[in-house]
PDB file of N, CA and C in Angstrom:
ATOM      1  N   MET A   1     -58.057  88.342  -7.972  1.00 75.00           N
ATOM      2  CA  MET A   1     -58.088  87.532  -9.162  1.00 75.00           C
ATOM      3  C   MET A   1     -56.661  87.146  -9.522  1.00 75.00           C
ATOM      4  N   SER A   2     -56.469  85.900  -9.878  1.00 84.00           N
ATOM      5  CA  SER A   2     -55.143  85.456 -10.299  1.00 84.00           C
ATOM      6  C   SER A   2     -54.853  86.021 -11.695  1.00 84.00           C
ATOM      7  N   GLU A   3     -53.597  85.938 -12.109  1.00 91.00           N
ATOM      8  CA  GLU A   3     -53.233  86.438 -13.435  1.00 91.00           C
ATOM      9  C   GLU A   3     -53.962  85.672 -14.533  1.00 91.00           C
ATOM     10  N   LEU A   4     -54.129  84.375 -14.341  1.00 90.00           N
ATOM     11  CA  LEU A   4     -54.848  83.557 -15.318  1.00 90.00           C
ATOM     12  C   LEU A   4     -56.319  83.981 -15.404  1.00 90.00           C
ATOM     13  N   GLU A   5     -56.953  84.177 -14.245  1.00 91.00           N
ATOM     14  CA  GLU A   5     -58.349  84.630 -14.224  1.00 91.00           C
ATOM     15  C   GLU A   5     -58.485  86.012 -14.857  1.00 91.00           C
ATOM     16  N   LEU A   6     -57.545  86.887 -14.549  1.00 93.00           N
ATOM     17  CA  LEU A   6     -57.571  88.244 -15.096  1.00 93.00           C
ATOM     18  C   LEU A   6     -57.415  88.223 -16.617  1.00 93.00           C
ATOM     19  N   ALA A   7     -56.525  87.381 -17.126  1.00 95.00           N
ATOM     20  CA  ALA A   7     -56.341  87.256 -18.576  1.00 95.00           C
ATOM     21  C   ALA A   7     -57.625  86.749 -19.229  1.00 95.00           C
ATOM     22  N   ARG A   8     -58.293  85.809 -18.584  1.00 95.00           N
ATOM     23  CA  ARG A   8     -59.560  85.273 -19.099  1.00 95.00           C
ATOM     24  C   ARG A   8     -60.627  86.380 -19.127  1.00 95.00           C
ATOM     25  N   VAL A   9     -60.671  87.180 -18.069  1.00 96.00           N
ATOM     26  CA  VAL A   9     -61.629  88.295 -18.007  1.00 96.00           C
ATOM     27  C   VAL A   9     -61.369  89.281 -19.147  1.00 96.00           C
ATOM     28  N   HIS A  10     -60.111  89.663 -19.340  1.00 97.00           N
ATOM     29  CA  HIS A  10     -59.785  90.613 -20.414  1.00 97.00           C
ATOM     30  C   HIS A  10     -60.137  90.039 -21.787  1.00 97.00           C
ATOM     31  N   ARG A  11     -59.865  88.772 -22.007  1.00 97.00           N
ATOM     32  CA  ARG A  11     -60.191  88.137 -23.288  1.00 97.00           C
ATOM     33  C   ARG A  11     -61.712  88.162 -23.532  1.00 97.00           C
ATOM     34  N   THR A  12     -62.472  87.797 -22.504  1.00 97.00           N
ATOM     35  CA  THR A  12     -63.934  87.795 -22.617  1.00 97.00           C
ATOM     36  C   THR A  12     -64.466  89.206 -22.844  1.00 97.00           C
ATOM     37  N   MET A  13     -63.971  90.162 -22.071  1.00 98.00           N
ATOM     38  CA  MET A  13     -64.466  91.534 -22.179  1.00 98.00           C
ATOM     39  C   MET A  13     -64.055  92.189 -23.492  1.00 98.00           C
ATOM     40  N   ASP A  14     -62.833  91.940 -23.954  1.00 98.00           N
ATOM     41  CA  ASP A  14     -62.404  92.512 -25.235  1.00 98.00           C
ATOM     42  C   ASP A  14     -63.302  92.022 -26.370  1.00 98.00           C
ATOM     43  N   ALA A  15     -63.653  90.738 -26.347  1.00 97.00           N
ATOM     44  CA  ALA A  15     -64.544  90.180 -27.373  1.00 97.00           C
ATOM     45  C   ALA A  15     -65.937  90.807 -27.264  1.00 97.00           C
ATOM     46  N   TYR A  16     -66.427  90.972 -26.043  1.00 97.00           N
ATOM     47  CA  TYR A  16     -67.750  91.576 -25.831  1.00 97.00           C
ATOM     48  C   TYR A  16     -67.784  93.021 -26.339  1.00 97.00           C
ATOM     49  N   ILE A  17     -66.786  93.800 -25.965  1.00 97.00           N
ATOM     50  CA  ILE A  17     -66.740  95.210 -26.365  1.00 97.00           C
ATOM     51  C   ILE A  17     -66.642  95.313 -27.886  1.00 97.00           C
ATOM     52  N   ALA A  18     -65.840  94.462 -28.504  1.00 96.00           N
ATOM     53  CA  ALA A  18     -65.703  94.486 -29.965  1.00 96.00           C
ATOM     54  C   ALA A  18     -67.047  94.224 -30.647  1.00 96.00           C
ATOM     55  N   ARG A  19     -67.860  93.336 -30.078  1.00 95.00           N
ATOM     56  CA  ARG A  19     -69.186  93.033 -30.642  1.00 95.00           C
ATOM     57  C   ARG A  19     -70.187  94.155 -30.397  1.00 95.00           C
ATOM     58  N   ARG A  20     -70.078  94.827 -29.276  1.00 94.00           N
ATOM     59  CA  ARG A  20     -71.114  95.763 -28.802  1.00 94.00           C
ATOM     60  C   ARG A  20     -70.854  97.221 -29.185  1.00 94.00           C
ATOM     61  N   ARG A  21     -69.615  97.547 -29.571  1.00 95.00           N
ATOM     62  CA  ARG A  21     -69.273  98.944 -29.851  1.00 95.00           C
ATOM     63  C   ARG A  21     -70.093  99.510 -30.998  1.00 95.00           C
ATOM     64  N   PRO A  22     -70.364 100.808 -30.945  1.00 94.00           N
ATOM     65  CA  PRO A  22     -71.060 101.460 -32.055  1.00 94.00           C
ATOM     66  C   PRO A  22     -70.169 101.497 -33.310  1.00 94.00           C
ATOM     67  N   ARG A  23     -70.762 101.890 -34.409  1.00 95.00           N
ATOM     68  CA  ARG A  23     -70.010 102.008 -35.666  1.00 95.00           C
ATOM     69  C   ARG A  23     -68.826 102.962 -35.476  1.00 95.00           C
ATOM     70  N   PRO A  24     -67.721 102.715 -36.183  1.00 93.00           N
ATOM     71  CA  PRO A  24     -66.516 103.547 -36.011  1.00 93.00           C
ATOM     72  C   PRO A  24     -66.751 105.041 -36.201  1.00 93.00           C
ATOM     73  N   GLU A  25     -67.649 105.416 -37.105  1.00 95.00           N
ATOM     74  CA  GLU A  25     -67.836 106.846 -37.387  1.00 95.00           C
ATOM     75  C   GLU A  25     -68.514 107.609 -36.251  1.00 95.00           C
ATOM     76  N   ILE A  26     -69.141 106.926 -35.292  1.00 94.00           N
ATOM     77  CA  ILE A  26     -69.760 107.655 -34.173  1.00 94.00           C
ATOM     78  C   ILE A  26     -69.050 107.419 -32.838  1.00 94.00           C
ATOM     79  N   ARG A  27     -67.974 106.667 -32.854  1.00 92.00           N
ATOM     80  CA  ARG A  27     -67.284 106.352 -31.596  1.00 92.00           C
ATOM     81  C   ARG A  27     -66.705 107.573 -30.896  1.00 92.00           C
ATOM     82  N   ASP A  28     -66.459 108.641 -31.635  1.00 91.00           N
ATOM     83  CA  ASP A  28     -65.981 109.858 -30.981  1.00 91.00           C
ATOM     84  C   ASP A  28     -67.090 110.494 -30.146  1.00 91.00           C
ATOM     85  N   GLU A  29     -68.341 110.266 -30.534  1.00 93.00           N
ATOM     86  CA  GLU A  29     -69.497 110.793 -29.807  1.00 93.00           C
ATOM     87  C   GLU A  29     -69.968 109.844 -28.709  1.00 93.00           C
ATOM     88  N   LEU A  30     -69.970 108.547 -29.015  1.00 95.00           N
ATOM     89  CA  LEU A  30     -70.478 107.534 -28.092  1.00 95.00           C
ATOM     90  C   LEU A  30     -69.697 106.244 -28.284  1.00 95.00           C
ATOM     91  N   ASP A  31     -69.201 105.716 -27.191  1.00 96.00           N
ATOM     92  CA  ASP A  31     -68.467 104.455 -27.245  1.00 96.00           C
ATOM     93  C   ASP A  31     -68.728 103.708 -25.950  1.00 96.00           C
ATOM     94  N   ILE A  32     -68.318 102.466 -25.895  1.00 96.00           N
ATOM     95  CA  ILE A  32     -68.399 101.719 -24.643  1.00 96.00           C
ATOM     96  C   ILE A  32     -67.034 101.129 -24.347  1.00 96.00           C
ATOM     97  N   GLY A  33     -66.831 100.821 -23.085  1.00 96.00           N
ATOM     98  CA  GLY A  33     -65.578 100.226 -22.652  1.00 96.00           C
ATOM     99  C   GLY A  33     -65.798  99.511 -21.336  1.00 96.00           C
ATOM    100  N   TYR A  34     -64.702  99.134 -20.726  1.00 97.00           N
ATOM    101  CA  TYR A  34     -64.790  98.463 -19.432  1.00 97.00           C
ATOM    102  C   TYR A  34     -63.536  98.745 -18.631  1.00 97.00           C
ATOM    103  N   SER A  35     -63.636  98.520 -17.349  1.00 97.00           N
ATOM    104  CA  SER A  35     -62.469  98.599 -16.474  1.00 97.00           C
ATOM    105  C   SER A  35     -62.549  97.440 -15.495  1.00 97.00           C
ATOM    106  N   VAL A  36     -61.392  97.054 -14.995  1.00 97.00           N
ATOM    107  CA  VAL A  36     -61.317  96.008 -13.981  1.00 97.00           C
ATOM    108  C   VAL A  36     -60.790  96.667 -12.720  1.00 97.00           C
ATOM    109  N   GLU A  37     -61.564  96.560 -11.650  1.00 94.00           N
ATOM    110  CA  GLU A  37     -61.180  97.139 -10.360  1.00 94.00           C
ATOM    111  C   GLU A  37     -61.287  96.052  -9.305  1.00 94.00           C
ATOM    112  N   ASN A  38     -60.153  95.601  -8.817  1.00 92.00           N
ATOM    113  CA  ASN A  38     -60.094  94.512  -7.844  1.00 92.00           C
ATOM    114  C   ASN A  38     -60.793  93.278  -8.410  1.00 92.00           C
ATOM    115  N   GLN A  39     -61.883  92.851  -7.809  1.00 95.00           N
ATOM    116  CA  GLN A  39     -62.603  91.649  -8.246  1.00 95.00           C
ATOM    117  C   GLN A  39     -63.781  91.982  -9.160  1.00 95.00           C
ATOM    118  N   SER A  40     -63.894  93.235  -9.575  1.00 97.00           N
ATOM    119  CA  SER A  40     -65.063  93.679 -10.347  1.00 97.00           C
ATOM    120  C   SER A  40     -64.703  94.112 -11.759  1.00 97.00           C
ATOM    121  N   VAL A  41     -65.648  93.886 -12.653  1.00 98.00           N
ATOM    122  CA  VAL A  41     -65.574  94.374 -14.028  1.00 98.00           C
ATOM    123  C   VAL A  41     -66.725  95.361 -14.192  1.00 98.00           C
ATOM    124  N   ILE A  42     -66.410  96.558 -14.664  1.00 98.00           N
ATOM    125  CA  ILE A  42     -67.428  97.594 -14.844  1.00 98.00           C
ATOM    126  C   ILE A  42     -67.527  97.938 -16.327  1.00 98.00           C
ATOM    127  N   VAL A  43     -68.723  97.795 -16.881  1.00 98.00           N
ATOM    128  CA  VAL A  43     -69.005  98.194 -18.262  1.00 98.00           C
ATOM    129  C   VAL A  43     -69.486  99.640 -18.204  1.00 98.00           C
ATOM    130  N   HIS A  44     -68.961 100.485 -19.102  1.00 97.00           N
ATOM    131  CA  HIS A  44     -69.360 101.893 -19.084  1.00 97.00           C
ATOM    132  C   HIS A  44     -69.567 102.441 -20.497  1.00 97.00           C
ATOM    133  N   GLU A  45     -70.358 103.510 -20.558  1.00 95.00           N
ATOM    134  CA  GLU A  45     -70.508 104.293 -21.783  1.00 95.00           C
ATOM    135  C   GLU A  45     -69.588 105.498 -21.683  1.00 95.00           C
ATOM    136  N   ASP A  46     -69.027 105.878 -22.810  1.00 95.00           N
ATOM    137  CA  ASP A  46     -68.155 107.043 -22.900  1.00 95.00           C
ATOM    138  C   ASP A  46     -68.802 107.998 -23.904  1.00 95.00           C
ATOM    139  N   ARG A  47     -69.289 109.128 -23.403  1.00 93.00           N
ATOM    140  CA  ARG A  47     -69.999 110.093 -24.256  1.00 93.00           C
ATOM    141  C   ARG A  47     -69.262 111.427 -24.292  1.00 93.00           C
ATOM    142  N   ARG A  48     -69.297 112.060 -25.458  1.00 92.00           N
ATOM    143  CA  ARG A  48     -68.766 113.414 -25.558  1.00 92.00           C
ATOM    144  C   ARG A  48     -69.902 114.377 -25.265  1.00 92.00           C
ATOM    145  N   LEU A  49     -69.645 115.341 -24.392  1.00 92.00           N
ATOM    146  CA  LEU A  49     -70.651 116.336 -24.020  1.00 92.00           C
ATOM    147  C   LEU A  49     -70.582 117.538 -24.965  1.00 92.00           C
ATOM    148  N   TYR A  50     -71.551 118.423 -24.848  1.00 91.00           N
ATOM    149  CA  TYR A  50     -71.633 119.594 -25.726  1.00 91.00           C
ATOM    150  C   TYR A  50     -70.403 120.487 -25.645  1.00 91.00           C
ATOM    151  N   ASP A  51     -69.799 120.566 -24.461  1.00 92.00           N
ATOM    152  CA  ASP A  51     -68.621 121.423 -24.307  1.00 92.00           C
ATOM    153  C   ASP A  51     -67.332 120.730 -24.735  1.00 92.00           C
ATOM    154  N   GLY A  52     -67.437 119.524 -25.274  1.00 86.00           N
ATOM    155  CA  GLY A  52     -66.261 118.795 -25.745  1.00 86.00           C
ATOM    156  C   GLY A  52     -65.643 117.870 -24.714  1.00 86.00           C
ATOM    157  N   SER A  53     -66.041 118.013 -23.452  1.00 92.00           N
ATOM    158  CA  SER A  53     -65.500 117.119 -22.424  1.00 92.00           C
ATOM    159  C   SER A  53     -66.146 115.737 -22.555  1.00 92.00           C
ATOM    160  N   ARG A  54     -65.615 114.779 -21.836  1.00 93.00           N
ATOM    161  CA  ARG A  54     -66.109 113.407 -21.907  1.00 93.00           C
ATOM    162  C   ARG A  54     -66.784 113.039 -20.599  1.00 93.00           C
ATOM    163  N   MET A  55     -67.792 112.178 -20.702  1.00 94.00           N
ATOM    164  CA  MET A  55     -68.459 111.672 -19.510  1.00 94.00           C
ATOM    165  C   MET A  55     -68.438 110.145 -19.580  1.00 94.00           C
ATOM    166  N   ILE A  56     -67.889 109.533 -18.552  1.00 94.00           N
ATOM    167  CA  ILE A  56     -67.889 108.082 -18.436  1.00 94.00           C
ATOM    168  C   ILE A  56     -69.039 107.716 -17.500  1.00 94.00           C
ATOM    169  N   GLU A  57     -69.999 106.958 -18.012  1.00 94.00           N
ATOM    170  CA  GLU A  57     -71.174 106.595 -17.223  1.00 94.00           C
ATOM    171  C   GLU A  57     -71.231 105.078 -17.047  1.00 94.00           C
ATOM    172  N   PRO A  58     -71.147 104.597 -15.809  1.00 96.00           N
ATOM    173  CA  PRO A  58     -71.212 103.150 -15.566  1.00 96.00           C
ATOM    174  C   PRO A  58     -72.560 102.573 -15.996  1.00 96.00           C
ATOM    175  N   VAL A  59     -72.517 101.383 -16.578  1.00 95.00           N
ATOM    176  CA  VAL A  59     -73.718 100.702 -17.053  1.00 95.00           C
ATOM    177  C   VAL A  59     -74.033  99.499 -16.177  1.00 95.00           C
ATOM    178  N   ALA A  60     -73.012  98.694 -15.900  1.00 97.00           N
ATOM    179  CA  ALA A  60     -73.212  97.457 -15.138  1.00 97.00           C
ATOM    180  C   ALA A  60     -71.908  97.071 -14.454  1.00 97.00           C
ATOM    181  N   LYS A  61     -72.050  96.298 -13.387  1.00 98.00           N
ATOM    182  CA  LYS A  61     -70.869  95.805 -12.670  1.00 98.00           C
ATOM    183  C   LYS A  61     -71.071  94.333 -12.354  1.00 98.00           C
ATOM    184  N   ALA A  62     -70.009  93.569 -12.542  1.00 98.00           N
ATOM    185  CA  ALA A  62     -70.005  92.157 -12.158  1.00 98.00           C
ATOM    186  C   ALA A  62     -68.829  91.945 -11.218  1.00 98.00           C
ATOM    187  N   THR A  63     -69.093  91.363 -10.068  1.00 98.00           N
ATOM    188  CA  THR A  63     -68.050  91.134  -9.067  1.00 98.00           C
ATOM    189  C   THR A  63     -67.855  89.642  -8.859  1.00 98.00           C
ATOM    190  N   TRP A  64     -66.615  89.197  -9.003  1.00 97.00           N
ATOM    191  CA  TRP A  64     -66.256  87.797  -8.836  1.00 97.00           C
ATOM    192  C   TRP A  64     -66.152  87.479  -7.347  1.00 97.00           C
ATOM    193  N   VAL A  65     -66.913  86.485  -6.907  1.00 97.00           N
ATOM    194  CA  VAL A  65     -66.864  86.011  -5.522  1.00 97.00           C
ATOM    195  C   VAL A  65     -66.175  84.653  -5.571  1.00 97.00           C
ATOM    196  N   LYS A  66     -64.889  84.673  -5.309  1.00 94.00           N
ATOM    197  CA  LYS A  66     -64.066  83.474  -5.490  1.00 94.00           C
ATOM    198  C   LYS A  66     -64.518  82.311  -4.609  1.00 94.00           C
ATOM    199  N   THR A  67     -64.907  82.599  -3.371  1.00 95.00           N
ATOM    200  CA  THR A  67     -65.300  81.527  -2.447  1.00 95.00           C
ATOM    201  C   THR A  67     -66.541  80.783  -2.925  1.00 95.00           C
ATOM    202  N   GLN A  68     -67.416  81.475  -3.648  1.00 96.00           N
ATOM    203  CA  GLN A  68     -68.644  80.858  -4.161  1.00 96.00           C
ATOM    204  C   GLN A  68     -68.536  80.503  -5.647  1.00 96.00           C
ATOM    205  N   ARG A  69     -67.469  80.982  -6.287  1.00 95.00           N
ATOM    206  CA  ARG A  69     -67.238  80.764  -7.717  1.00 95.00           C
ATOM    207  C   ARG A  69     -68.418  81.265  -8.565  1.00 95.00           C
ATOM    208  N   ILE A  70     -68.862  82.489  -8.243  1.00 97.00           N
ATOM    209  CA  ILE A  70     -69.951  83.120  -8.993  1.00 97.00           C
ATOM    210  C   ILE A  70     -69.623  84.588  -9.269  1.00 97.00           C
ATOM    211  N   TRP A  71     -70.302  85.130 -10.251  1.00 98.00           N
ATOM    212  CA  TRP A  71     -70.259  86.556 -10.542  1.00 98.00           C
ATOM    213  C   TRP A  71     -71.556  87.171 -10.035  1.00 98.00           C
ATOM    214  N   LYS A  72     -71.473  88.145  -9.148  1.00 98.00           N
ATOM    215  CA  LYS A  72     -72.654  88.886  -8.702  1.00 98.00           C
ATOM    216  C   LYS A  72     -72.852  90.069  -9.649  1.00 98.00           C
ATOM    217  N   ILE A  73     -74.111  90.349  -9.952  1.00 98.00           N
ATOM    218  CA  ILE A  73     -74.443  91.366 -10.949  1.00 98.00           C
ATOM    219  C   ILE A  73     -75.075  92.580 -10.263  1.00 98.00           C
ATOM    220  N   PHE A  74     -74.629  93.770 -10.684  1.00 98.00           N
ATOM    221  CA  PHE A  74     -75.115  95.019 -10.104  1.00 98.00           C
ATOM    222  C   PHE A  74     -75.485  96.005 -11.211  1.00 98.00           C
ATOM    223  N   TRP A  75     -76.416  96.895 -10.893  1.00 97.00           N
ATOM    224  CA  TRP A  75     -76.758  97.998 -11.784  1.00 97.00           C
ATOM    225  C   TRP A  75     -76.786  99.280 -10.978  1.00 97.00           C
ATOM    226  N   MET A  76     -76.554 100.408 -11.662  1.00 95.00           N
ATOM    227  CA  MET A  76     -76.514 101.688 -10.970  1.00 95.00           C
ATOM    228  C   MET A  76     -77.873 102.367 -11.082  1.00 95.00           C
ATOM    229  N   ARG A  77     -78.448 102.640  -9.926  1.00 93.00           N
ATOM    230  CA  ARG A  77     -79.748 103.311  -9.885  1.00 93.00           C
ATOM    231  C   ARG A  77     -79.553 104.821  -9.895  1.00 93.00           C
ATOM    232  N   ALA A  78     -80.652 105.545  -9.867  1.00 92.00           N
ATOM    233  CA  ALA A  78     -80.623 107.009  -9.914  1.00 92.00           C
ATOM    234  C   ALA A  78     -79.901 107.619  -8.718  1.00 92.00           C
ATOM    235  N   ASP A  79     -79.778 106.864  -7.617  1.00 94.00           N
ATOM    236  CA  ASP A  79     -79.062 107.387  -6.448  1.00 94.00           C
ATOM    237  C   ASP A  79     -77.546 107.269  -6.600  1.00 94.00           C
ATOM    238  N   LEU A  80     -77.089 106.819  -7.786  1.00 93.00           N
ATOM    239  CA  LEU A  80     -75.672 106.669  -8.127  1.00 93.00           C
ATOM    240  C   LEU A  80     -74.950 105.651  -7.242  1.00 93.00           C
ATOM    241  N   ARG A  81     -75.693 104.664  -6.775  1.00 96.00           N
ATOM    242  CA  ARG A  81     -75.110 103.562  -6.004  1.00 96.00           C
ATOM    243  C   ARG A  81     -75.383 102.256  -6.741  1.00 96.00           C
ATOM    244  N   TRP A  82     -74.474 101.320  -6.536  1.00 97.00           N
ATOM    245  CA  TRP A  82     -74.660 100.003  -7.130  1.00 97.00           C
ATOM    246  C   TRP A  82     -75.670  99.209  -6.308  1.00 97.00           C
ATOM    247  N   HIS A  83     -76.606  98.579  -7.010  1.00 97.00           N
ATOM    248  CA  HIS A  83     -77.629  97.746  -6.372  1.00 97.00           C
ATOM    249  C   HIS A  83     -77.603  96.372  -7.026  1.00 97.00           C
ATOM    250  N   GLY A  84     -77.855  95.345  -6.224  1.00 97.00           N
ATOM    251  CA  GLY A  84     -77.930  93.998  -6.767  1.00 97.00           C
ATOM    252  C   GLY A  84     -79.018  93.916  -7.822  1.00 97.00           C
ATOM    253  N   TYR A  85     -78.720  93.210  -8.883  1.00 97.00           N
ATOM    254  CA  TYR A  85     -79.667  93.042  -9.984  1.00 97.00           C
ATOM    255  C   TYR A  85     -80.538  91.843  -9.646  1.00 97.00           C
ATOM    256  N   GLU A  86     -81.744  92.100  -9.174  1.00 93.00           N
ATOM    257  CA  GLU A  86     -82.603  91.048  -8.624  1.00 93.00           C
ATOM    258  C   GLU A  86     -83.098  90.009  -9.629  1.00 93.00           C
ATOM    259  N   PRO A  87     -83.357  90.360 -10.892  1.00 92.00           N
ATOM    260  CA  PRO A  87     -83.809  89.301 -11.806  1.00 92.00           C
ATOM    261  C   PRO A  87     -82.791  88.165 -11.976  1.00 92.00           C
ATOM    262  N   LEU A  88     -81.508  88.483 -11.890  1.00 94.00           N
ATOM    263  CA  LEU A  88     -80.451  87.470 -11.952  1.00 94.00           C
ATOM    264  C   LEU A  88     -79.326  87.962 -11.053  1.00 94.00           C
ATOM    265  N   ALA A  89     -79.370  87.587  -9.798  1.00 95.00           N
ATOM    266  CA  ALA A  89     -78.427  88.113  -8.808  1.00 95.00           C
ATOM    267  C   ALA A  89     -76.999  87.652  -9.047  1.00 95.00           C
ATOM    268  N   ALA A  90     -76.834  86.458  -9.624  1.00 96.00           N
ATOM    269  CA  ALA A  90     -75.495  85.913  -9.821  1.00 96.00           C
ATOM    270  C   ALA A  90     -75.496  84.954 -10.999  1.00 96.00           C
ATOM    271  N   ALA A  91     -74.306  84.746 -11.553  1.00 97.00           N
ATOM    272  CA  ALA A  91     -74.134  83.809 -12.666  1.00 97.00           C
ATOM    273  C   ALA A  91     -72.810  83.083 -12.488  1.00 97.00           C
ATOM    274  N   ARG A  92     -72.732  81.901 -13.033  1.00 97.00           N
ATOM    275  CA  ARG A  92     -71.506  81.095 -12.926  1.00 97.00           C
ATOM    276  C   ARG A  92     -70.391  81.584 -13.841  1.00 97.00           C
ATOM    277  N   THR A  93     -70.773  82.209 -14.967  1.00 97.00           N
ATOM    278  CA  THR A  93     -69.759  82.654 -15.927  1.00 97.00           C
ATOM    279  C   THR A  93     -69.944  84.128 -16.263  1.00 97.00           C
ATOM    280  N   LEU A  94     -68.850  84.747 -16.657  1.00 97.00           N
ATOM    281  CA  LEU A  94     -68.904  86.141 -17.097  1.00 97.00           C
ATOM    282  C   LEU A  94     -69.705  86.251 -18.395  1.00 97.00           C
ATOM    283  N   ASP A  95     -69.630  85.240 -19.242  1.00 97.00           N
ATOM    284  CA  ASP A  95     -70.424  85.241 -20.474  1.00 97.00           C
ATOM    285  C   ASP A  95     -71.919  85.327 -20.173  1.00 97.00           C
ATOM    286  N   LYS A  96     -72.374  84.612 -19.159  1.00 97.00           N
ATOM    287  CA  LYS A  96     -73.790  84.648 -18.774  1.00 97.00           C
ATOM    288  C   LYS A  96     -74.171  86.045 -18.270  1.00 97.00           C
ATOM    289  N   VAL A  97     -73.280  86.673 -17.515  1.00 98.00           N
ATOM    290  CA  VAL A  97     -73.508  88.047 -17.049  1.00 98.00           C
ATOM    291  C   VAL A  97     -73.681  88.974 -18.252  1.00 98.00           C
ATOM    292  N   LEU A  98     -72.786  88.855 -19.225  1.00 97.00           N
ATOM    293  CA  LEU A  98     -72.833  89.724 -20.400  1.00 97.00           C
ATOM    294  C   LEU A  98     -74.084  89.471 -21.239  1.00 97.00           C
ATOM    295  N   GLU A  99     -74.537  88.223 -21.304  1.00 96.00           N
ATOM    296  CA  GLU A  99     -75.792  87.919 -21.997  1.00 96.00           C
ATOM    297  C   GLU A  99     -76.959  88.656 -21.339  1.00 96.00           C
ATOM    298  N   GLU A 100     -76.982  88.660 -20.010  1.00 96.00           N
ATOM    299  CA  GLU A 100     -78.068  89.337 -19.285  1.00 96.00           C
ATOM    300  C   GLU A 100     -77.995  90.849 -19.485  1.00 96.00           C
ATOM    301  N   ILE A 101     -76.787  91.406 -19.463  1.00 96.00           N
ATOM    302  CA  ILE A 101     -76.618  92.845 -19.688  1.00 96.00           C
ATOM    303  C   ILE A 101     -77.110  93.210 -21.088  1.00 96.00           C
ATOM    304  N   ASP A 102     -76.771  92.401 -22.075  1.00 94.00           N
ATOM    305  CA  ASP A 102     -77.226  92.652 -23.446  1.00 94.00           C
ATOM    306  C   ASP A 102     -78.737  92.539 -23.577  1.00 94.00           C
ATOM    307  N   ALA A 103     -79.307  91.496 -22.988  1.00 94.00           N
ATOM    308  CA  ALA A 103     -80.758  91.281 -23.081  1.00 94.00           C
ATOM    309  C   ALA A 103     -81.508  92.410 -22.379  1.00 94.00           C
ATOM    310  N   ASP A 104     -81.028  92.810 -21.222  1.00 93.00           N
ATOM    311  CA  ASP A 104     -81.580  93.925 -20.443  1.00 93.00           C
ATOM    312  C   ASP A 104     -83.114  93.931 -20.428  1.00 93.00           C
ATOM    313  N   PRO A 105     -83.733  92.827 -19.988  1.00 92.00           N
ATOM    314  CA  PRO A 105     -85.196  92.722 -20.069  1.00 92.00           C
ATOM    315  C   PRO A 105     -85.956  93.746 -19.222  1.00 92.00           C
ATOM    316  N   TYR A 106     -85.309  94.332 -18.229  1.00 93.00           N
ATOM    317  CA  TYR A 106     -85.983  95.302 -17.359  1.00 93.00           C
ATOM    318  C   TYR A 106     -85.501  96.738 -17.577  1.00 93.00           C
ATOM    319  N   GLY A 107     -84.639  96.958 -18.558  1.00 94.00           N
ATOM    320  CA  GLY A 107     -84.158  98.302 -18.857  1.00 94.00           C
ATOM    321  C   GLY A 107     -83.265  98.888 -17.780  1.00 94.00           C
ATOM    322  N   CYS A 108     -82.605  98.048 -17.024  1.00 94.00           N
ATOM    323  CA  CYS A 108     -81.750  98.521 -15.929  1.00 94.00           C
ATOM    324  C   CYS A 108     -80.377  98.987 -16.412  1.00 94.00           C
ATOM    325  N   PHE A 109     -79.889  98.411 -17.492  1.00 95.00           N
ATOM    326  CA  PHE A 109     -78.521  98.694 -17.922  1.00 95.00           C
ATOM    327  C   PHE A 109     -78.457  99.736 -19.035  1.00 95.00           C
ATOM    328  N   TRP A 110     -79.128  99.476 -20.121  1.00 89.00           N
ATOM    329  CA  TRP A 110     -79.030 100.347 -21.290  1.00 89.00           C
ATOM    330  C   TRP A 110     -80.219 101.296 -21.411  1.00 89.00           C
ATOM    331  N   GLY A 111     -81.175 101.197 -20.499  1.00 78.00           N
ATOM    332  CA  GLY A 111     -82.298 102.134 -20.481  1.00 78.00           C
ATOM    333  C   GLY A 111     -83.507 101.713 -21.233  1.00 78.00           C
TER     334      GLY A 111
END
């Protein structure tokens, strides 16, 4: 990803996370965030466990395919591997990916 593309991704994701985060008073128990790894953006939940440690659990992944100019969408199944999200395998914009993750019509992302 170029620096311009990366800046656009961070701007889009920061706005998404700001809209989607839980209320401030419970963020110590449950929060969401994202990371950028190479060509992929990973949305994750951050939960505090009973022993006080933290668990980062991936929710969804979108991978930019520059040659096709699309975002491929993935979800993590019980086998802890990323699988293509068949209802909408790809989208032209990251905003469209985030709309699908929010809608979650099949319960693949948020349960």
